[in-house]
Amino acid sequence: MSKVLVLHDTFLYKGGGERLILMIANALEADIASGFFSPGSYDLRAQGFKWAMIPLMPQFFLHEFTWMPRKMAFICKNGLRHFGLKWAFSINARKLRNTYDTVILSGDCLSAIGHFQGKKIVYYCHTIPRYLFDQREQYEQKVPKAILPLYRVMTSVFRKAYLRDLSSIKNLLTNSKNTQKRIKTFTDRDADILYPPVDADFFCPPEIPQEKSYFLSFARLSSIKRVDRIALAFQSMPEEKLIITYGKNDPEKANIESLIAWYTNISMRESPSDEELRNLIRGAKATIYVPVDEDFGMSPVESMACGTPVIGVNDGGLKESIVDGQTGILINPDCAPEYIIDAVRALPWKNISSWTCIQRAADFDLKSFTKKLNEAINK
């Protein structure tokens, strides 16, 4: 029997990419190797994962630098972690080369590919490394001017290495038309689309309909997810309740806490379990998900699978999952708080049924995904 490895860059957050990798590994009975497994991400054992978990990066590279000023600590921590991951995949991953027949690569770990020559290799590209390509300027703005020239030299080296490693990939999959276009634009590679699945046996409506009394945001608290825009919108709607969930490692936690400090209609929940999250989705009037140019976005599909509509942005992968006016509402991609307010107040409840949402989510079936993934592996 073929032995399968799923190699993912990091388990840092409770994100859609991490949930997808867990579903892939469970479906294929595959081991998972990653740079590291953080307590702030999913507890894979609690999720029913039974196979090997292989960390590739020593704890040294996860130092927090708590004794430094905050901005300098952020730079040192992320810089050290980045170099640690490069070492983990380009060097330490070689210990895995004789163990597996099939390797599924996920995330920014292509520097490991040289260790698996002669194996079946599938690269599931959630997105190209955006700090190297389409968001390069935004990332450079976060770098102190004193080290910006060095940063540019290093990212240039990393970009060339990524394109070199990608050129050796024959079986390239991605998660949406949006990401497929981005890959083509910046790397001139064609990728086959395999939409991420939803576990509809778990994310499903309650047997007994329950009261829906609030709106829900369960996106990661990072600037690109624009949860701050949602919080600002609900500051102007004291009659509506908002619940915001977040993970332990979410970078914008303090900012969101400061925005909602004096607003009793907005509350936060840290790291809900899957069962708790499902119950929160079921009890929501709608979930709100408004990221910038999202690759695909599993959150809206999980919401619809529970029968809950989604307020999203008419941008990125959300245009491929949410049916405007039928399973939710798509607002202007600029996502000013006023657009969110208008959507909350104008959401066409009478035209959106739970059944329509559930039917749409069924288009992203886990069994169909697993079948297509096996077909890709066996090409």
Short mmCIF file of C-alpha atoms in Angstrom, two decimals:
data_model
loop_
_atom_site.label_atom_id
_atom_site.label_comp_id
_atom_site.label_asym_id
_atom_site.label_seq_id
_atom_site.Cartn_x
_atom_site.Cartn_y
_atom_site.Cartn_z
CA MET A 1 0.00 0.00 0.00
CA SER A 2 1.31 3.45 -0.94
CA LYS A 3 2.47 5.50 2.04
CA VAL A 4 1.37 9.13 1.81
CA LEU A 5 2.82 12.28 3.39
CA VAL A 6 1.11 15.66 3.54
CA LEU A 7 3.73 18.40 3.98
CA HIS A 8 2.24 21.73 5.12
CA ASP A 9 4.23 24.85 5.97
CA THR A 10 2.90 25.67 9.47
CA PHE A 11 0.04 24.97 11.84
CA LEU A 12 0.06 28.45 13.36
CA TYR A 13 -3.62 29.44 13.12
CA LYS A 14 -7.03 27.82 13.10
CA GLY A 15 -7.49 28.64 9.43
CA GLY A 16 -9.17 27.17 6.40
CA GLY A 17 -5.87 25.90 5.00
CA GLU A 18 -5.10 24.00 8.19
CA ARG A 19 -8.59 22.49 8.31
CA LEU A 20 -8.26 21.43 4.68
CA ILE A 21 -4.93 19.71 5.31
CA LEU A 22 -6.45 17.85 8.24
CA MET A 23 -9.31 16.63 6.04
CA ILE A 24 -6.91 15.56 3.27
CA ALA A 25 -4.68 13.65 5.69
CA ASN A 26 -7.63 11.94 7.38
CA ALA A 27 -9.15 10.98 4.02
CA LEU A 28 -5.86 9.52 2.73
CA GLU A 29 -4.68 8.11 6.09
CA ALA A 30 -1.54 10.16 5.57
CA ASP A 31 1.12 11.39 7.97
CA ILE A 32 1.47 15.16 8.37
CA ALA A 33 4.82 16.95 8.48
CA SER A 34 4.99 20.67 9.14
CA GLY A 35 7.44 23.33 10.21
CA PHE A 36 5.71 23.32 13.59
CA PHE A 37 2.42 22.55 15.32
CA SER A 38 1.26 25.45 17.48
CA PRO A 39 -1.21 25.24 20.41
CA GLY A 40 -2.92 28.18 18.73
CA SER A 41 -3.90 25.99 15.78
CA TYR A 42 -6.06 22.88 15.69
CA ASP A 43 -5.50 20.07 18.15
CA LEU A 44 -5.16 17.40 15.48
CA ARG A 45 -5.57 14.52 17.92
CA ALA A 46 -8.80 16.02 19.25
CA GLN A 47 -9.92 16.26 15.62
CA GLY A 48 -9.53 12.49 15.26
CA PHE A 49 -6.20 12.50 13.44
CA LYS A 50 -4.50 9.14 14.13
CA TRP A 51 -1.35 9.18 12.05
CA ALA A 52 2.14 10.61 12.56
CA MET A 53 2.70 14.32 13.23
CA ILE A 54 6.26 15.30 12.29
CA PRO A 55 7.59 18.76 13.27
CA LEU A 56 10.58 19.82 11.19
CA MET A 57 11.69 23.02 12.92
CA PRO A 58 13.48 23.07 16.32
CA GLN A 59 11.87 25.09 19.11
CA PHE A 60 14.78 27.55 18.96
CA PHE A 61 13.26 29.16 15.88
CA LEU A 62 10.00 29.85 17.76
CA HIS A 63 11.55 32.23 20.28
CA GLU A 64 9.17 35.11 21.16
CA PHE A 65 11.70 37.85 22.12
CA THR A 66 9.34 39.12 24.83
CA TRP A 67 12.13 41.22 26.38
CA MET A 68 12.42 43.40 23.26
CA PRO A 69 10.31 46.43 22.26
CA ARG A 70 7.16 45.20 20.55
CA LYS A 71 8.01 46.22 16.98
CA MET A 72 11.55 44.88 17.13
CA ALA A 73 10.31 41.65 18.75
CA PHE A 74 7.83 41.22 15.87
CA ILE A 75 10.59 41.63 13.28
CA CYS A 76 13.02 39.28 15.06
CA LYS A 77 10.38 36.64 15.76
CA ASN A 78 9.06 36.52 12.21
CA GLY A 79 12.50 36.75 10.64
CA LEU A 80 13.86 33.89 12.72
CA ARG A 81 10.74 31.80 12.08
CA HIS A 82 11.01 32.40 8.33
CA PHE A 83 14.64 31.28 8.17
CA GLY A 84 13.77 28.34 10.41
CA LEU A 85 11.13 27.21 7.95
CA LYS A 86 13.52 27.53 5.02
CA TRP A 87 16.01 25.34 6.89
CA ALA A 88 13.28 22.87 7.89
CA PHE A 89 12.14 22.24 4.32
CA SER A 90 15.36 22.63 2.35
CA ILE A 91 17.51 20.58 4.74
CA ASN A 92 15.69 18.82 7.57
CA ALA A 93 12.92 17.38 5.37
CA ARG A 94 15.48 15.10 3.73
CA LYS A 95 14.97 12.64 6.58
CA LEU A 96 11.53 11.91 5.09
CA ARG A 97 12.68 11.07 1.57
CA ASN A 98 12.89 7.28 1.86
CA THR A 99 9.67 6.77 3.83
CA TYR A 100 6.91 7.89 1.47
CA ASP A 101 5.74 7.00 -2.03
CA THR A 102 3.39 9.97 -2.46
CA VAL A 103 3.87 13.53 -1.19
CA ILE A 104 1.26 16.29 -1.16
CA LEU A 105 2.83 19.70 -0.73
CA SER A 106 0.79 22.54 0.77
CA GLY A 107 1.66 26.14 1.48
CA ASP A 108 5.12 27.70 1.26
CA CYS A 109 7.21 24.53 1.50
CA LEU A 110 8.38 23.98 -2.08
CA SER A 111 12.03 24.07 -1.02
CA ALA A 112 11.51 20.49 0.17
CA ILE A 113 10.80 19.19 -3.30
CA GLY A 114 14.39 18.14 -4.02
CA HIS A 115 14.16 15.47 -1.32
CA PHE A 116 11.31 13.67 -3.08
CA GLN A 117 12.61 13.14 -6.60
CA GLY A 118 11.12 10.00 -8.11
CA LYS A 119 8.05 10.14 -5.86
CA LYS A 120 4.49 11.02 -6.81
CA ILE A 121 4.20 14.72 -5.98
CA VAL A 122 1.08 16.88 -5.92
CA TYR A 123 1.28 20.57 -5.02
CA TYR A 124 -1.99 21.98 -3.65
CA CYS A 125 -1.37 25.70 -3.97
CA HIS A 126 -3.67 27.66 -1.66
CA THR A 127 -1.92 30.73 -3.07
CA ILE A 128 1.50 31.76 -4.25
CA PRO A 129 3.61 33.36 -1.46
CA ARG A 130 2.07 36.79 -1.65
CA TYR A 131 4.94 38.57 0.07
CA LEU A 132 7.04 37.56 -2.95
CA PHE A 133 4.56 38.49 -5.66
CA ASP A 134 1.33 40.53 -5.69
CA GLN A 135 1.60 41.93 -2.13
CA ARG A 136 5.34 42.55 -2.16
CA GLU A 137 4.99 46.33 -1.73
CA GLN A 138 2.57 46.00 1.20
CA TYR A 139 4.98 43.71 3.02
CA GLU A 140 7.92 46.01 2.33
CA GLN A 141 6.06 48.85 4.06
CA LYS A 142 6.28 46.89 7.32
CA VAL A 143 10.06 46.56 7.11
CA PRO A 144 12.29 49.19 8.81
CA LYS A 145 14.11 51.33 6.25
CA ALA A 146 17.50 50.38 7.68
CA ILE A 147 17.10 46.75 6.63
CA LEU A 148 14.85 47.22 3.60
CA PRO A 149 17.67 46.77 1.03
CA LEU A 150 18.67 43.46 2.66
CA TYR A 151 15.02 42.38 2.79
CA ARG A 152 14.62 43.07 -0.93
CA VAL A 153 17.73 41.07 -1.81
CA MET A 154 16.57 38.11 0.23
CA THR A 155 13.01 38.12 -1.11
CA SER A 156 14.41 38.30 -4.63
CA VAL A 157 16.42 35.14 -3.91
CA PHE A 158 13.35 33.44 -2.40
CA ARG A 159 11.21 34.41 -5.41
CA LYS A 160 13.68 32.91 -7.88
CA ALA A 161 13.92 29.75 -5.77
CA TYR A 162 10.13 29.42 -5.64
CA LEU A 163 9.78 29.76 -9.40
CA ARG A 164 12.60 27.24 -9.91
CA ASP A 165 10.98 24.69 -7.60
CA LEU A 166 7.54 25.30 -9.08
CA SER A 167 8.89 24.57 -12.57
CA SER A 168 9.60 20.99 -11.48
CA ILE A 169 5.99 20.43 -10.34
CA LYS A 170 3.92 18.54 -12.90
CA ASN A 171 0.74 18.06 -10.86
CA LEU A 172 -0.42 21.49 -9.72
CA LEU A 173 -3.80 21.99 -8.04
CA THR A 174 -5.38 25.11 -6.62
CA ASN A 175 -8.49 26.12 -4.72
CA SER A 176 -10.36 28.56 -6.98
CA LYS A 177 -10.51 30.40 -10.28
CA ASN A 178 -9.25 33.43 -8.38
CA THR A 179 -6.05 31.71 -7.28
CA GLN A 180 -5.71 29.96 -10.63
CA LYS A 181 -5.60 33.38 -12.32
CA ARG A 182 -3.05 34.67 -9.77
CA ILE A 183 -0.79 31.68 -10.35
CA LYS A 184 -0.97 32.17 -14.11
CA THR A 185 -0.30 35.91 -13.87
CA PHE A 186 2.80 35.68 -11.68
CA THR A 187 4.30 32.30 -12.57
CA ASP A 188 2.87 31.53 -16.03
CA ARG A 189 1.79 28.10 -14.78
CA ASP A 190 -1.57 26.45 -15.38
CA ALA A 191 -3.24 24.87 -12.35
CA ASP A 192 -6.26 22.58 -12.12
CA ILE A 193 -9.02 23.73 -9.76
CA LEU A 194 -10.04 21.46 -6.88
CA TYR A 195 -12.36 23.41 -4.62
CA PRO A 196 -11.86 22.87 -0.87
CA PRO A 197 -14.56 20.71 0.69
CA VAL A 198 -16.83 21.12 3.67
CA ASP A 199 -17.54 18.27 6.07
CA ALA A 200 -21.33 18.40 5.75
CA ASP A 201 -21.73 15.55 8.23
CA PHE A 202 -20.40 17.95 10.86
CA PHE A 203 -21.27 21.42 9.57
CA CYS A 204 -25.00 20.91 9.25
CA PRO A 205 -28.18 22.60 10.49
CA PRO A 206 -29.58 21.69 13.93
CA GLU A 207 -32.28 19.05 14.14
CA ILE A 208 -34.49 21.56 15.93
CA PRO A 209 -34.42 25.11 14.50
CA GLN A 210 -33.03 27.60 17.00
CA GLU A 211 -33.48 31.30 17.57
CA LYS A 212 -31.12 33.50 15.58
CA SER A 213 -30.24 36.56 17.60
CA TYR A 214 -26.82 37.86 16.51
CA PHE A 215 -24.32 38.17 13.67
CA LEU A 216 -21.05 36.26 13.70
CA SER A 217 -17.50 36.86 12.49
CA PHE A 218 -15.20 33.85 12.76
CA ALA A 219 -12.37 35.06 10.53
CA ARG A 220 -8.81 35.23 11.82
CA LEU A 221 -7.99 38.59 13.38
CA SER A 222 -5.48 39.88 10.85
CA SER A 223 -5.52 43.08 8.83
CA ILE A 224 -6.28 41.31 5.56
CA LYS A 225 -9.53 39.85 7.01
CA ARG A 226 -10.85 43.35 7.89
CA VAL A 227 -12.67 42.32 11.05
CA ASP A 228 -12.05 45.88 12.27
CA ARG A 229 -14.46 47.09 9.56
CA ILE A 230 -17.12 44.75 10.93
CA ALA A 231 -16.56 46.02 14.48
CA LEU A 232 -16.79 49.64 13.31
CA ALA A 233 -20.06 48.89 11.52
CA PHE A 234 -21.65 47.41 14.64
CA GLN A 235 -20.58 50.41 16.70
CA SER A 236 -23.27 52.24 14.70
CA MET A 237 -25.86 49.48 15.18
CA PRO A 238 -26.36 49.11 18.95
CA GLU A 239 -29.64 47.31 18.27
CA GLU A 240 -27.77 44.42 16.59
CA LYS A 241 -25.47 41.97 18.38
CA LEU A 242 -22.11 40.81 17.01
CA ILE A 243 -19.94 37.94 18.21
CA ILE A 244 -16.29 37.82 17.09
CA THR A 245 -14.24 34.66 17.53
CA TYR A 246 -10.45 34.59 17.46
CA GLY A 247 -7.45 32.34 17.95
CA LYS A 248 -4.62 32.61 20.46
CA ASN A 249 -2.08 33.62 17.80
CA ASP A 250 -4.24 36.14 15.94
CA PRO A 251 -2.12 39.28 15.38
CA GLU A 252 -4.89 41.92 15.50
CA LYS A 253 -6.48 40.82 18.79
CA ALA A 254 -5.47 43.93 20.77
CA ASN A 255 -6.72 46.25 18.03
CA ILE A 256 -10.14 44.62 17.89
CA GLU A 257 -10.42 44.57 21.69
CA SER A 258 -9.78 48.33 21.78
CA LEU A 259 -12.46 48.94 19.13
CA ILE A 260 -15.20 47.11 21.03
CA ALA A 261 -14.23 48.05 24.60
CA TRP A 262 -17.20 50.36 25.20
CA TYR A 263 -19.80 48.58 23.07
CA THR A 264 -22.04 46.13 24.90
CA ASN A 265 -23.55 44.77 21.69
CA ILE A 266 -20.17 43.35 20.57
CA SER A 267 -18.45 40.43 22.33
CA MET A 268 -15.45 38.18 21.67
CA ARG A 269 -14.91 34.43 22.10
CA GLU A 270 -11.43 32.91 22.19
CA SER A 271 -10.67 29.65 20.39
CA PRO A 272 -14.09 27.99 20.39
CA SER A 273 -14.06 24.24 19.84
CA ASP A 274 -15.50 22.95 16.58
CA GLU A 275 -18.74 22.07 18.36
CA GLU A 276 -18.94 25.53 19.91
CA LEU A 277 -18.20 27.17 16.56
CA ARG A 278 -20.87 25.11 14.83
CA ASN A 279 -23.42 26.15 17.46
CA LEU A 280 -22.43 29.79 17.05
CA ILE A 281 -22.90 29.54 13.26
CA ARG A 282 -26.27 27.86 13.71
CA GLY A 283 -27.48 30.62 16.03
CA ALA A 284 -26.40 33.50 13.78
CA LYS A 285 -28.70 35.57 11.60
CA ALA A 286 -25.77 35.64 9.19
CA THR A 287 -22.01 35.29 9.29
CA ILE A 288 -19.89 38.18 8.03
CA TYR A 289 -16.68 37.55 6.08
CA VAL A 290 -15.05 40.47 4.27
CA PRO A 291 -11.36 39.70 3.49
CA VAL A 292 -9.20 41.36 0.87
CA ASP A 293 -8.98 39.26 -2.33
CA GLU A 294 -9.55 35.96 -0.51
CA ASP A 295 -8.04 32.91 -2.24
CA PHE A 296 -11.23 30.86 -1.77
CA GLY A 297 -12.56 31.05 1.78
CA MET A 298 -13.88 27.96 3.55
CA SER A 299 -15.74 29.95 6.22
CA PRO A 300 -18.66 30.94 3.96
CA VAL A 301 -19.13 27.33 2.84
CA GLU A 302 -19.11 26.08 6.45
CA SER A 303 -21.69 28.75 7.28
CA MET A 304 -23.96 27.82 4.38
CA ALA A 305 -23.65 24.12 5.28
CA CYS A 306 -25.23 25.01 8.64
CA GLY A 307 -28.04 26.81 6.83
CA THR A 308 -26.74 30.28 7.73
CA PRO A 309 -26.38 32.96 5.03
CA VAL A 310 -23.21 35.00 4.56
CA ILE A 311 -22.51 38.69 4.14
CA GLY A 312 -19.32 38.76 2.08
CA VAL A 313 -17.44 40.94 -0.39
CA ASN A 314 -17.90 40.78 -4.13
CA ASP A 315 -14.24 39.94 -4.52
CA GLY A 316 -11.84 37.01 -4.79
CA GLY A 317 -12.98 33.47 -4.14
CA LEU A 318 -16.17 34.54 -2.37
CA LYS A 319 -17.69 35.24 -5.78
CA GLU A 320 -17.31 31.52 -6.48
CA SER A 321 -19.10 30.26 -3.38
CA ILE A 322 -21.73 32.80 -2.24
CA VAL A 323 -24.72 33.24 -4.56
CA ASP A 324 -25.68 36.90 -4.18
CA GLY A 325 -29.28 37.31 -3.02
CA GLN A 326 -29.78 33.55 -2.61
CA THR A 327 -27.26 32.33 -0.04
CA GLY A 328 -26.16 35.73 1.21
CA ILE A 329 -25.24 39.17 -0.02
CA LEU A 330 -22.04 40.42 -1.64
CA ILE A 331 -21.06 43.99 -0.84
CA ASN A 332 -18.71 46.42 -2.55
CA PRO A 333 -15.10 45.14 -2.34
CA ASP A 334 -14.01 48.45 -0.75
CA CYS A 335 -15.86 47.21 2.34
CA ALA A 336 -16.48 50.53 4.05
CA PRO A 337 -18.37 50.01 7.34
CA GLU A 338 -21.37 51.72 5.73
CA TYR A 339 -21.63 48.88 3.20
CA ILE A 340 -21.74 46.34 6.01
CA ILE A 341 -24.42 48.36 7.81
CA ASP A 342 -26.53 48.52 4.65
CA ALA A 343 -26.15 44.76 4.13
CA VAL A 344 -27.15 43.93 7.71
CA ARG A 345 -30.24 46.10 7.43
CA ALA A 346 -31.15 45.12 3.87
CA LEU A 347 -30.26 41.43 3.92
CA PRO A 348 -33.13 39.87 1.93
CA TRP A 349 -34.22 37.42 4.61
CA LYS A 350 -37.41 36.46 2.82
CA ASN A 351 -35.45 35.42 -0.28
CA ILE A 352 -32.84 33.37 1.58
CA SER A 353 -33.77 30.00 2.98
CA SER A 354 -31.61 27.68 5.01
CA TRP A 355 -32.29 24.98 2.46
CA THR A 356 -30.86 27.10 -0.38
CA CYS A 357 -27.70 27.65 1.66
CA ILE A 358 -27.38 23.94 2.44
CA GLN A 359 -27.84 22.99 -1.20
CA ARG A 360 -25.11 25.41 -2.26
CA ALA A 361 -22.69 24.04 0.33
CA ALA A 362 -23.37 20.53 -1.00
CA ASP A 363 -21.56 21.55 -4.18
CA PHE A 364 -18.35 21.40 -2.10
CA ASP A 365 -18.73 17.80 -0.95
CA LEU A 366 -15.88 16.07 0.91
CA LYS A 367 -16.40 12.70 -0.81
CA SER A 368 -16.24 14.30 -4.26
CA PHE A 369 -13.12 16.22 -3.25
CA THR A 370 -11.39 13.06 -2.02
CA LYS A 371 -12.26 11.21 -5.23
CA LYS A 372 -10.83 14.02 -7.40
CA LEU A 373 -7.72 14.25 -5.22
CA ASN A 374 -7.06 10.51 -5.65
CA GLU A 375 -7.50 10.89 -9.39
CA ALA A 376 -4.91 13.68 -9.38
CA ILE A 377 -2.48 11.55 -7.37
CA ASN A 378 -2.86 8.62 -9.72
CA LYS A 379 -2.43 10.57 -12.98
#
